[in-house]
Coordinates of C-alpha atoms in Angstrom, one line a residue:
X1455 CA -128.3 -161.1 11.1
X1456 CA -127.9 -157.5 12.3
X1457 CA -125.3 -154.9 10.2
X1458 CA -122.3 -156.3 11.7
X1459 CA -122.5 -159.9 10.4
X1460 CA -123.5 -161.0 14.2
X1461 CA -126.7 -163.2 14.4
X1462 CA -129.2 -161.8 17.0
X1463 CA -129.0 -165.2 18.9
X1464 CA -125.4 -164.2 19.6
X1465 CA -125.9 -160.6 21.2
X1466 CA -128.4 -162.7 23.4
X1467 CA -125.2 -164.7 24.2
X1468 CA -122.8 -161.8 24.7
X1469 CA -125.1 -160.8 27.4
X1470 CA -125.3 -164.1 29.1
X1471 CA -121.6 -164.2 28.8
X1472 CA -120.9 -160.6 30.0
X1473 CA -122.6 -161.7 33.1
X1474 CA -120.5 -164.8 33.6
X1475 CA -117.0 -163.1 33.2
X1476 CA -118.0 -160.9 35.8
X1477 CA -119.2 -162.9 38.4
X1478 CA -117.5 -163.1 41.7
X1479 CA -117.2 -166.8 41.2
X1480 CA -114.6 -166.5 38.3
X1481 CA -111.6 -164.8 37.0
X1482 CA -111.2 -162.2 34.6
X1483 CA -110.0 -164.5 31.9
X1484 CA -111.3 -168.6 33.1
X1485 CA -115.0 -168.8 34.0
X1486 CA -115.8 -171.6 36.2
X1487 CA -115.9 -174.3 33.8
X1488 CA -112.5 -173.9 32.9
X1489 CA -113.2 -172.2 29.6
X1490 CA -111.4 -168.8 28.6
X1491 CA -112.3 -166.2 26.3
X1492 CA -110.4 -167.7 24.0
X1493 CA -113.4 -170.2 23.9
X1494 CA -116.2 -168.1 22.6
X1495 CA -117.6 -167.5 18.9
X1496 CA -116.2 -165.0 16.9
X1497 CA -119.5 -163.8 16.3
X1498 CA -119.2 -162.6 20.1
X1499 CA -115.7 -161.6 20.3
X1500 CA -116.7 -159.0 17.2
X1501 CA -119.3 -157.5 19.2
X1502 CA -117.3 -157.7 22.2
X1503 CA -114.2 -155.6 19.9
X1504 CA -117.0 -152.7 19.3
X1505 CA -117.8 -152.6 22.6
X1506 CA -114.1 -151.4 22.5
X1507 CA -114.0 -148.9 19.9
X1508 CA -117.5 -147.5 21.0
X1509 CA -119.9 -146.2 18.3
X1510 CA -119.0 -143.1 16.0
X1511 CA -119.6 -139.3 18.1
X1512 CA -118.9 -135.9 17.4
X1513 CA -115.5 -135.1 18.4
X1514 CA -115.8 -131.7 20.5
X1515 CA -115.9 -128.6 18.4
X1516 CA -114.8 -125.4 19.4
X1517 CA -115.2 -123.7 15.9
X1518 CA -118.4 -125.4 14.3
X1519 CA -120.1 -127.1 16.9
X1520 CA -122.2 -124.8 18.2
X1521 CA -125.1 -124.8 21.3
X1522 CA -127.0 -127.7 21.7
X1523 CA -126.1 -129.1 17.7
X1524 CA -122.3 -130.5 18.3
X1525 CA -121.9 -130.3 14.9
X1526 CA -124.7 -132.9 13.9
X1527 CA -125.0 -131.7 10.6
X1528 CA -121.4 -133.8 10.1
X1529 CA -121.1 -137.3 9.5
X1530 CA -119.5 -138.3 13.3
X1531 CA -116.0 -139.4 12.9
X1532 CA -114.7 -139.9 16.4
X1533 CA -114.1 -143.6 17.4
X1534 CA -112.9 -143.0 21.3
X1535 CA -111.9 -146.8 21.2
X1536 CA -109.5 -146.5 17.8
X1537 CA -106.1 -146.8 20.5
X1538 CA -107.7 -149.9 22.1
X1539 CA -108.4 -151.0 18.5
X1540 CA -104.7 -151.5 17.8
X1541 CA -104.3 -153.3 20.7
X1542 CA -106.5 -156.4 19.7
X1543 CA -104.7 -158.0 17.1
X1544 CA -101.5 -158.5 18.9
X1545 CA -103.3 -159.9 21.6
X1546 CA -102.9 -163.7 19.8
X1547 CA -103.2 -165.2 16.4
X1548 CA -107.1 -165.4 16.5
X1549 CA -107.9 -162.1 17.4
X1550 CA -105.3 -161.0 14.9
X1551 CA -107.1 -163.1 12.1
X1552 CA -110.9 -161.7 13.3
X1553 CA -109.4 -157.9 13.5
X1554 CA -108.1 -158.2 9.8
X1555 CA -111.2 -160.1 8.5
X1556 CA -113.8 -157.6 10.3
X1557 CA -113.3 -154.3 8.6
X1558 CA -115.6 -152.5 10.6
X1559 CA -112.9 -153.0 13.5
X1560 CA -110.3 -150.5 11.5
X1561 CA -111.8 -148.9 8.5
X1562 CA -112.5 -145.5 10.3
X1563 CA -109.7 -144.1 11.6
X1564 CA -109.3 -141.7 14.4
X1565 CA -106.0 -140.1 15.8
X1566 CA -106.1 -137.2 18.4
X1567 CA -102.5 -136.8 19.3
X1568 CA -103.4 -133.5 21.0
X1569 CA -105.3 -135.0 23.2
X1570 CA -103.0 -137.2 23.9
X1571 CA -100.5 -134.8 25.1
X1572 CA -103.0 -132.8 26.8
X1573 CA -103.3 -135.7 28.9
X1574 CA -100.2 -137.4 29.4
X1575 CA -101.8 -140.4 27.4
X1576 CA -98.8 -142.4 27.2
X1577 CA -97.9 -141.9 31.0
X1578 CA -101.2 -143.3 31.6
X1579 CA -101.8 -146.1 29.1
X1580 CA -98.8 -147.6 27.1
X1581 CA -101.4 -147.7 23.6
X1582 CA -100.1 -145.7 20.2
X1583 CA -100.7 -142.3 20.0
X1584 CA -100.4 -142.5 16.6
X1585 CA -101.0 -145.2 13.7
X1586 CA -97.4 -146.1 12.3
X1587 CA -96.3 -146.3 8.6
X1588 CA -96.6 -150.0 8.3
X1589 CA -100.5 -149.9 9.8
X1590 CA -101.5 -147.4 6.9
X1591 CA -99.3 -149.3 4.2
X1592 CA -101.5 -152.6 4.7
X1593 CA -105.1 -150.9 5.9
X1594 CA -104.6 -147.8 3.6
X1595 CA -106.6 -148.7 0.6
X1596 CA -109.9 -149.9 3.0
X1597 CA -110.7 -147.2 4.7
X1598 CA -113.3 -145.4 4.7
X1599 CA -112.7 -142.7 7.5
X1600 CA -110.3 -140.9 8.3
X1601 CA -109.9 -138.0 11.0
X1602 CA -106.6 -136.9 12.2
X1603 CA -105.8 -133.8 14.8
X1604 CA -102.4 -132.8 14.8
X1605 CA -101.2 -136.3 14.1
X1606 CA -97.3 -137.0 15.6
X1607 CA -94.7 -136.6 12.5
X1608 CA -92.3 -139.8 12.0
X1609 CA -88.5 -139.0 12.9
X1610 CA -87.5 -138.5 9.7
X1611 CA -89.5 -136.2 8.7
X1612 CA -91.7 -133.1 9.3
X1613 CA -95.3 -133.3 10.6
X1614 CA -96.7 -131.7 6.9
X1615 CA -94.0 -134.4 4.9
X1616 CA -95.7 -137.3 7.1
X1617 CA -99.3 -136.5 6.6
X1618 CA -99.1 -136.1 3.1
X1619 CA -97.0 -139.4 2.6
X1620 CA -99.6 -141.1 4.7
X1621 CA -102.7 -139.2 2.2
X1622 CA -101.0 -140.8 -0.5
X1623 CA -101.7 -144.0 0.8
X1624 CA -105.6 -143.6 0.9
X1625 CA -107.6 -145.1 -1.9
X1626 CA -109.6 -143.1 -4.2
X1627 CA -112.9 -144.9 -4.2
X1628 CA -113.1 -146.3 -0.8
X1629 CA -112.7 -143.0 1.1
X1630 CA -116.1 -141.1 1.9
X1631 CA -115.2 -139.0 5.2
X1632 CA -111.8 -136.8 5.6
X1633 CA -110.7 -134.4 8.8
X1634 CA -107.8 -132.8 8.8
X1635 CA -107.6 -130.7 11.8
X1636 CA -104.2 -128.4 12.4
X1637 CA -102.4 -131.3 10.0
X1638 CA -99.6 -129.1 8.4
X1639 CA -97.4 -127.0 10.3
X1640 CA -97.7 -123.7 7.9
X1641 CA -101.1 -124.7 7.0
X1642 CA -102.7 -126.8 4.3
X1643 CA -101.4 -125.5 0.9
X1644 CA -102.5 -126.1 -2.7
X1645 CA -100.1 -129.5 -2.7
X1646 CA -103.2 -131.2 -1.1
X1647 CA -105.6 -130.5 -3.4
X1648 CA -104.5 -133.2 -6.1
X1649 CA -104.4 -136.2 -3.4
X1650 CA -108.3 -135.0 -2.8
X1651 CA -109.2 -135.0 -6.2
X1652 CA -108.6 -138.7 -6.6
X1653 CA -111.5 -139.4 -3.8
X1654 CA -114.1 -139.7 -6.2
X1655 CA -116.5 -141.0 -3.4
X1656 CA -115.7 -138.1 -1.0
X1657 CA -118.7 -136.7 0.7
X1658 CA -117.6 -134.9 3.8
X1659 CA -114.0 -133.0 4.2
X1660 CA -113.1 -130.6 6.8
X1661 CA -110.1 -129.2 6.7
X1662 CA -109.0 -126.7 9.6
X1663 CA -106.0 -123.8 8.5
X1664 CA -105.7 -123.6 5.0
X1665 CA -103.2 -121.7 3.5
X1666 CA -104.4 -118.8 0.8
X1667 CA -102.8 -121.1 -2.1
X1668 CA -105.7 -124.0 -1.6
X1669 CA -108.3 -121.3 -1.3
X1670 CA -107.2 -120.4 -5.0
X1671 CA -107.7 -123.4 -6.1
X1672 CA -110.5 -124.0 -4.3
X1673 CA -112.5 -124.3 -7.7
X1674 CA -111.0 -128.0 -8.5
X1675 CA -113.0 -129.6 -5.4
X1676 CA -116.3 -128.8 -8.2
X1677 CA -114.6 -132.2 -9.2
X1678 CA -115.4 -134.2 -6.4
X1679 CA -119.2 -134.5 -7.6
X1680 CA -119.9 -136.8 -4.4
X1681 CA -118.7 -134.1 -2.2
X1682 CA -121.7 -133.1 0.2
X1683 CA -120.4 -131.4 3.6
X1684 CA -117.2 -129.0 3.6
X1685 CA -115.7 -127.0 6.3
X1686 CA -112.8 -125.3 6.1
X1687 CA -111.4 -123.0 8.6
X1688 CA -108.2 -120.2 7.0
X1689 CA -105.3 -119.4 9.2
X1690 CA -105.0 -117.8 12.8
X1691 CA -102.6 -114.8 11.9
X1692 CA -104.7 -113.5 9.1
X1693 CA -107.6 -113.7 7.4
X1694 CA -107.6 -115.7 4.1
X1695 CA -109.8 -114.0 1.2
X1696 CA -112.3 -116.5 -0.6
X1697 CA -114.3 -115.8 -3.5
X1698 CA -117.3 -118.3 -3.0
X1699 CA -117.7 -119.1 -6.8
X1700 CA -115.3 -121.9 -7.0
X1701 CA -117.4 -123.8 -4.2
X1702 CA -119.1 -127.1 -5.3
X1703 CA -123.0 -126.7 -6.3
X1704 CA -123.4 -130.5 -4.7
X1705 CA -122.9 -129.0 -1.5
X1706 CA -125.5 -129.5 1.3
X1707 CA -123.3 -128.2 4.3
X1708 CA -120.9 -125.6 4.2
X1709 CA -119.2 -124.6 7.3
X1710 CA -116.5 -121.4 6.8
X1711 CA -114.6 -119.9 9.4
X1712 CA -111.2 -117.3 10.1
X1713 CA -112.0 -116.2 5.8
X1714 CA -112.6 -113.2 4.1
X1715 CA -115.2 -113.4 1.7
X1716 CA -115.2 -110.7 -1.5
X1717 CA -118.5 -109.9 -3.0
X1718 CA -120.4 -112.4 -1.0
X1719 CA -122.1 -115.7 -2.5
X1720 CA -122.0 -115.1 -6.3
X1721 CA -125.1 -116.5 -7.1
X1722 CA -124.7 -115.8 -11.1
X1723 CA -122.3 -118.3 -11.5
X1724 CA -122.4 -120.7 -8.2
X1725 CA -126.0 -121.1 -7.2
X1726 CA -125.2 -123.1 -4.5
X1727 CA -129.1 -124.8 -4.9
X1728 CA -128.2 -127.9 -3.2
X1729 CA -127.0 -125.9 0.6
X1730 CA -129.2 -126.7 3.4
X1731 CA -126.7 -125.7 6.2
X1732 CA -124.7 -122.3 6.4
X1733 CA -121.9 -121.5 9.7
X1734 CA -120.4 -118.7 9.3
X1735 CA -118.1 -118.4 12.2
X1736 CA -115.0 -115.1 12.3
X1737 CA -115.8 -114.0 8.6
X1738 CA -115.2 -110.4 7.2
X1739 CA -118.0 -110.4 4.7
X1740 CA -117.7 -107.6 1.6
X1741 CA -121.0 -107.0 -0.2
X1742 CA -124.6 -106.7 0.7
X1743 CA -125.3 -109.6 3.6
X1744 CA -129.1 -110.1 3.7
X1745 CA -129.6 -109.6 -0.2
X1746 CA -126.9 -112.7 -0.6
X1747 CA -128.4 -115.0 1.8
X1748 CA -131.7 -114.4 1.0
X1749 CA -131.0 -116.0 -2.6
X1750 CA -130.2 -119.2 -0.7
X1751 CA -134.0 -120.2 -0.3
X1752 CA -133.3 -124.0 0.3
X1753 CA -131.8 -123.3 3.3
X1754 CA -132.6 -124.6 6.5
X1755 CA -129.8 -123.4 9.2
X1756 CA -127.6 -120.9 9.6
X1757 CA -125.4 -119.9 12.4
X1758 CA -124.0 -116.2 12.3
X1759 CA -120.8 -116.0 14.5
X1760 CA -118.8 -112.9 14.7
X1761 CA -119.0 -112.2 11.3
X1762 CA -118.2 -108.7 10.5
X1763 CA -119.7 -106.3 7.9
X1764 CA -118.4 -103.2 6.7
X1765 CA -121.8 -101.9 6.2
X1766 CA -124.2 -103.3 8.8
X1767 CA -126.2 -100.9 9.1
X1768 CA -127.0 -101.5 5.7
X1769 CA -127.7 -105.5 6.4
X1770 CA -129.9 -104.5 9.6
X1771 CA -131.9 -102.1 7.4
X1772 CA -132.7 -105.0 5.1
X1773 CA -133.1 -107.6 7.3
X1774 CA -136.2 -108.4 6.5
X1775 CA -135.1 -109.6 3.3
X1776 CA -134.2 -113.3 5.0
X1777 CA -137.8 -113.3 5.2
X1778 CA -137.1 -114.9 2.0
X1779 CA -136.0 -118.1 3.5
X1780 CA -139.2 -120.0 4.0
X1781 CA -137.5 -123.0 4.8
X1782 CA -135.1 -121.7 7.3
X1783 CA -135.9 -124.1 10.7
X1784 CA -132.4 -123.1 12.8
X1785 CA -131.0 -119.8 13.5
X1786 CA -127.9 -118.9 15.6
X1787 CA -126.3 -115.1 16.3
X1788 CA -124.0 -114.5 18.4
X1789 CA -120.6 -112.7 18.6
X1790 CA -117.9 -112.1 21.4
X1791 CA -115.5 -109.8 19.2
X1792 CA -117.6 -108.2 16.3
X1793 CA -120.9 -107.6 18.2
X1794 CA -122.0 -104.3 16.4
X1795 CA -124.3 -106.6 14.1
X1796 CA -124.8 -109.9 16.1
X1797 CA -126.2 -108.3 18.9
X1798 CA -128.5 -105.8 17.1
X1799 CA -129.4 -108.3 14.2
X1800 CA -130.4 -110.6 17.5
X1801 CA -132.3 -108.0 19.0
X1802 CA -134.7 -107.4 15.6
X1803 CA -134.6 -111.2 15.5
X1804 CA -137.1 -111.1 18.6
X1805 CA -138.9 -107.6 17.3
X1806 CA -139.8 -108.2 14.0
X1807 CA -138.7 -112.1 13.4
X1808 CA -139.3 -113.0 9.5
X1809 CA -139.4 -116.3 9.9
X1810 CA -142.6 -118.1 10.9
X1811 CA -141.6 -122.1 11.5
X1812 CA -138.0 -121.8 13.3
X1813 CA -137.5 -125.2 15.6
X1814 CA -134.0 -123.8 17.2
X1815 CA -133.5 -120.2 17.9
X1816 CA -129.8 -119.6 19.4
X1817 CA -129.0 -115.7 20.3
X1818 CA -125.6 -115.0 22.3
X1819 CA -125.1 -111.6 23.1
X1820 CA -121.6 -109.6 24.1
X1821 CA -123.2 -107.0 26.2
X1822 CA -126.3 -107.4 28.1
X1823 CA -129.6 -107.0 26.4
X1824 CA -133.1 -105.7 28.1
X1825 CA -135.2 -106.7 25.0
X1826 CA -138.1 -109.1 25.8
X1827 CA -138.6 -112.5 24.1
X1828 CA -142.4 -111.9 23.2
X1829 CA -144.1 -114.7 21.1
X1830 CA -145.6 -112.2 19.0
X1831 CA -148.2 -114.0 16.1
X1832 CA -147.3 -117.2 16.8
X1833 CA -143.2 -116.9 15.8
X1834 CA -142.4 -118.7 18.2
X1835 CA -144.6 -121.6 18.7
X1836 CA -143.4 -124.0 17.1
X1837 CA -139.6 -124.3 18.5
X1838 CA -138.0 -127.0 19.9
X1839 CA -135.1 -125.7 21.2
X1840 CA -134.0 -122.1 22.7
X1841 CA -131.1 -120.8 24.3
X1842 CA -130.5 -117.2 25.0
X1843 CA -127.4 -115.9 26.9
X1844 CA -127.0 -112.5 27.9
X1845 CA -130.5 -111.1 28.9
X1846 CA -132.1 -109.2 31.7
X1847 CA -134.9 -111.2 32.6
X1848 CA -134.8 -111.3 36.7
X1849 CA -137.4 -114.6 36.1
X1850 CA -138.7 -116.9 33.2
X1851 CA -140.7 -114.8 31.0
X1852 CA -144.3 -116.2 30.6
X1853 CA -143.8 -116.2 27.2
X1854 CA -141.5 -119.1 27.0
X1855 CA -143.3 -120.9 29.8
X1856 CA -146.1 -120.9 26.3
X1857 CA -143.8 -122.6 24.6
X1858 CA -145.7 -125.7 24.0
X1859 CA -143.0 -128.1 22.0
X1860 CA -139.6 -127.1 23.7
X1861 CA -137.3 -130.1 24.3
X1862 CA -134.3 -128.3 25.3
X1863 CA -134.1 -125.1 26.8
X1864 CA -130.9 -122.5 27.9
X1865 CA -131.3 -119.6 29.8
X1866 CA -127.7 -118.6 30.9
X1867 CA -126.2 -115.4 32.6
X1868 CA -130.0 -114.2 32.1
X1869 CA -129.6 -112.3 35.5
X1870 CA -132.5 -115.1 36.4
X1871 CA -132.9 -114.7 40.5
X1872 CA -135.9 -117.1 40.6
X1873 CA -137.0 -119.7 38.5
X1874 CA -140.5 -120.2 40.3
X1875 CA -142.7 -122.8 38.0
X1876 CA -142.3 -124.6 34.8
X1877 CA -144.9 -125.6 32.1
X1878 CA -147.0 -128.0 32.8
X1879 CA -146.4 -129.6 28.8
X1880 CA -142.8 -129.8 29.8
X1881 CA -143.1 -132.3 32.0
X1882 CA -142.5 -135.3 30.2
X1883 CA -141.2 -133.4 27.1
X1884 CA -138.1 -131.4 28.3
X1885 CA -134.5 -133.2 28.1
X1886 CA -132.4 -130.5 28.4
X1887 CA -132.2 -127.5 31.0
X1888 CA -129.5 -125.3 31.3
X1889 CA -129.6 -122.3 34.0
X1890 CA -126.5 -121.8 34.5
X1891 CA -124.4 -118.6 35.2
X1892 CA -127.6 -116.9 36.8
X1893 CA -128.0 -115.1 40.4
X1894 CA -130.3 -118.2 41.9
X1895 CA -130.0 -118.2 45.5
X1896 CA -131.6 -121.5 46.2
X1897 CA -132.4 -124.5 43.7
X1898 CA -135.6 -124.0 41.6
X1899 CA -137.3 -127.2 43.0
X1900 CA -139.7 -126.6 40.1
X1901 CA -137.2 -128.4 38.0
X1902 CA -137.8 -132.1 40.3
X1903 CA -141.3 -132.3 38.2
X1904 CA -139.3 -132.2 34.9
X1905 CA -139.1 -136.3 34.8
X1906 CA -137.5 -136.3 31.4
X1907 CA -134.3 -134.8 32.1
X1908 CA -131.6 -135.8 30.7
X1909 CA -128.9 -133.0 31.1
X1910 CA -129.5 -130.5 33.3
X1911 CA -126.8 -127.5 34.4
X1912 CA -127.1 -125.2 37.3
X1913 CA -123.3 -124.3 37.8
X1914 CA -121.9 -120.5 38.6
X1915 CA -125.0 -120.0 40.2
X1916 CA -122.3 -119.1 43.3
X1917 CA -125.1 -118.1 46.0
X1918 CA -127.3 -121.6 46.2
X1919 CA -127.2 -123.6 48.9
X1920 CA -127.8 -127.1 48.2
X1921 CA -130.0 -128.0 51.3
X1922 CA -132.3 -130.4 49.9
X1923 CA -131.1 -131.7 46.2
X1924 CA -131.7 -134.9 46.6
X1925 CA -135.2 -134.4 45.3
X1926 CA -133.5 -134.7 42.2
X1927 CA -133.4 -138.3 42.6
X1928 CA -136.8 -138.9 41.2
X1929 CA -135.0 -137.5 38.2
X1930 CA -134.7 -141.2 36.8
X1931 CA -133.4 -140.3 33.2
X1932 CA -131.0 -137.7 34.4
X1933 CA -127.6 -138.5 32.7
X1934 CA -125.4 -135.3 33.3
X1935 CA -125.5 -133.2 36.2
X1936 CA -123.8 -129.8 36.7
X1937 CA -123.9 -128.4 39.8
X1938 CA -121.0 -126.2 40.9
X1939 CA -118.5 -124.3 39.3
X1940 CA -115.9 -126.6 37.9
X1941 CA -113.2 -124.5 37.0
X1942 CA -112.6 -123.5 40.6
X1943 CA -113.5 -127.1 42.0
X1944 CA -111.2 -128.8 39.6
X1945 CA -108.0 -126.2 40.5
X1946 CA -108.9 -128.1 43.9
X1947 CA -109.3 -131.7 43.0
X1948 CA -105.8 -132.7 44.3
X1949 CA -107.2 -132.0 47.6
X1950 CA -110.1 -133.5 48.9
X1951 CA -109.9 -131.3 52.0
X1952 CA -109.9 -128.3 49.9
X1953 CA -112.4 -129.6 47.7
X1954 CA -114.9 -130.1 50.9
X1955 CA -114.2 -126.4 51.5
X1956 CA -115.8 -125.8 48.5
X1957 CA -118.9 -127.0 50.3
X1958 CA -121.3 -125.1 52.9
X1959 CA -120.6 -127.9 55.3
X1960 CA -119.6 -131.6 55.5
X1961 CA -122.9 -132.6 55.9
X1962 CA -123.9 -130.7 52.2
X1963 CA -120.9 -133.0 50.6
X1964 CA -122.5 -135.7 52.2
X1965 CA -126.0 -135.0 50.6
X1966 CA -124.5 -134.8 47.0
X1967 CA -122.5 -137.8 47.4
X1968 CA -126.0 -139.5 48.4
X1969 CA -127.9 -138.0 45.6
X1970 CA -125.1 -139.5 42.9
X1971 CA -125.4 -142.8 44.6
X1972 CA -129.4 -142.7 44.6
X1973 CA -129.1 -141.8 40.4
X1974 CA -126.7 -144.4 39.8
X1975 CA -128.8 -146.7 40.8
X1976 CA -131.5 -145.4 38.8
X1977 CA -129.7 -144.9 35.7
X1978 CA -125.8 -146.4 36.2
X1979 CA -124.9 -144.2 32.9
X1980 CA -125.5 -141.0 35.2
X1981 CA -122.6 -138.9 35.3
X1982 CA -122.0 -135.8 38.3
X1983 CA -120.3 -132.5 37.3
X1984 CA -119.3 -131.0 40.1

């Protein structure tokens, strides 16, 4: 028996059956010996219903989710299928029964309702946008996730009044995973914090605009002793000040974004000795930067996004004071709006780097940067993953063609003109490539020898001409392919005579519509950006 309750013998038999409904010789619904899929196990129709809701992803993440992560450090919480999931049970009596008896069907709920309206969901699909009273009222005290954007307010009632009737419902010891993303029209206030208090098991919560009322109370969450991953973003039209003594000392992962925080981590009184993962992302930061992250020596990753220091001269002058973080694996700077201190703290990242065994090095600059990426003693060596936006580079430097263990690599709007060779190590080893927003004038057919790839991106590169890409066909693993830029291309969509404009000739539409068919049939999961 695998985790599901499904006996191995029948996901041999879902397969054999997958192939027999979609034969030519039979309809969707009677195969040809009169049976119906009314007539199989329920051991099959349960793997059949999570072929439906699709396995738990990241849901994309504008705030947290930065390059090449997606948020990883989170427990996933988006169930694409949860609409679908509704659907089943009022197909008949049967399926109604499995649904109910199979929590795994319904105990982790997702509801994007912006999405949904984004994409004139109900136009296209009649399913719920939203899960109704009675649903939560009889699956309420079950589940175990629950992630809700924006989330559709009942008609008697305001969208803040709804969620927190439908938070009432949830059962203290069952839930372990809450997202609340833009759930309360003025923001999530201090009336919340008593409903979380009674999830004893909670480990993860996010909760996106909270109101300066929670953050004074932010103490009681200490608690919620299960409580292992928080993020919690404060409120677009001002900054919400945070003193980070009241945060839990079980915590792991802790993601803070639009908050200002006084007198920076107070390590007298919340030592914070369990936190692995630090994202700091908009912050106005009072106090002495480097000397209060430095005392965090467990730490492992931390992403620096336009965070803003009154004094950063002072926290560049003792920068090397995060030498202290021995541990530290995964380091991100970057900033669009306060780039005073990312982009110089980025550029002494590459002079004098104090860390030794970094695995993912991220540095996004605002204005373009001329300093070198030299491996200097070693620092390098050992990463796994790079991306740097904003250089001057012209070509690849040699020195991260020495990279030896890099799986994924970005090198965007690096002013790259050629991209002549890659290393011969990175052959079989790189899954990632991303060269986009560069001044490449014809595609690097070095890339053709990379047989790993998975995801490759070589969009706003405006001046190639795509005479012979479908080399890329011996590209068997490929799964996502960027080629063009798709703002302007999708503006044009409506118009497929437009949209063949957007091509150097019919003929070159041709080639690419040849290459996607030669990687489906390689690898049918293969997706093309165009």
């Amino acid at each position: 028996m695998n985790g599901t309750g499904v006996s191995n013998q029948a996901q041999v038999d879902l397969v054999a059956v997958n192939k027999t409904l979609t034969s030519t010789e039979t309809s969707s619904t009677v195969t040809a010996n009169g049976a119906t899929i009314d007539d199989l196990e329920e051991g099959i129709l349960v793997r059949i219903f999570e072929h439906v809701l699709g396995e738990a992803c990241h849901a994309w993440d504008s705030v947290f989710g930065r390059r090449f992560e997606d948020n990883c450090h989170m427990e996933p919480t988006c169930i694409e299928g949860f609409a679908h999931g509704l659907v089943l049970p009022q197909v008949s009596k049967r399926w109604e029964r499995i649904v109910k008896s199979y929590s795994g069907l319904w105990d982790r709920v997702y509801v994007d309702t912006v999405a949904d309206q984004e994409e004139g969901y109900d136009e296209i699909c009649p399913l719920p946008s939203s899960v109704c009273l009675p649903w939560w009222v009889n699956h309420a005290q079950k589940l175990k996730s629950v992630h809700l954007k924006g989330n559709s307010a009942g008609s008697d009632g305001g969208l803040g009044m709804y969620n927190m009737g439908l938070l009432s419902l949830l059962s203290g010891p069952t839930l372990q995973i809450l997202h609340l993303d833009d759930c309360f029209e003025t923001g999530a206030s201090d009336r919340i914090i008593p409903i979380l208090k009674r999830f004893v098991n909670l480990a993860q919560l996010r909760l996106m605009r909270v109101d300066g009322s929670f953050i004074e109370r932010i103490s009681e969450l200490c608690e919620i002793k299960s409580l292992k991953r928080l993020e919690l973003q404060g409120m677009e039209n001002g900054v919400v000040e945070m003193n980070t003594s009241g945060l839990p000392d079980s915590l792991e992962v802790l993601g803070l974004a639009l908050v200002g925080i006084a007198g920076g981590l107070d390590a007298g009184r919340t030592p914070l000795t369990s936190l692995k993962i630090l994202k700091l992302v908009h912050v106005d930061w009072q106090g002495s930067f480097c000397n209060h992250i430095s005392r965090l020596t467990q730490l492992e990753g931390i992403v620096i996004n336009n965070v803003f220091l009154a004094e950063h001269r002072e926290a560049l002058a003792s920068w090397h004071q995060m030498g202290a973080l021995e541990s530290l694996r995964h380091l991100e700077v970057g900033g669009e709006h306060e780039p005073a201190f990312s982009q110089c703290a980025g550029e002494r990242a590459i002079e004098s780097l104090p860390f030794r065994d970094l695995t993912k090095l991220c540095l996004k600059f605002q204005s373009r940067s001329s300093a070198g990426f030299v491996n200097r003693h070693g620092q390098f060596s050992q990463l796994t993953r790079l991306y740097l936006e904003c250089f001057d580079f012209g070509t690849i430097p040699e020195s991260i063609l020495e990279l030896t263990h890099l799986e994924q690599l970005g090198l965007v709007d690096c002013e790259l003109a050629t991209f002549p060779r890659v290393a011969d190590v990175w052959v079989n080893k790189l899954t990632l490539l991303d060269i986009s927003k560069n001044r490449l004038v014809e595609f690097p057919k070095a890339v053709t020898r990379l047989t790993s790839l998975t995801d490759l991106n070589v969009a706003h590169n405006d001046s190639i001409v795509y005479k012979s890409v479908n080399c890329l066909a011996d590209l068997s693993e490929l799964l996502t392919l960027r080629l063009l830029d798709g703002e302007r291309l999708m503006f044009e969509f409506d118009n497929p005579e437009a949209l063949e404009l957007r091509f150097r000739s019919k003929l070159e539409a041709y080639r690419m519509g040849s290459l996607f068919t030669m990687l489906q049939v390689k690898n049918p999961h293969c997706h093309l950006y165009l």
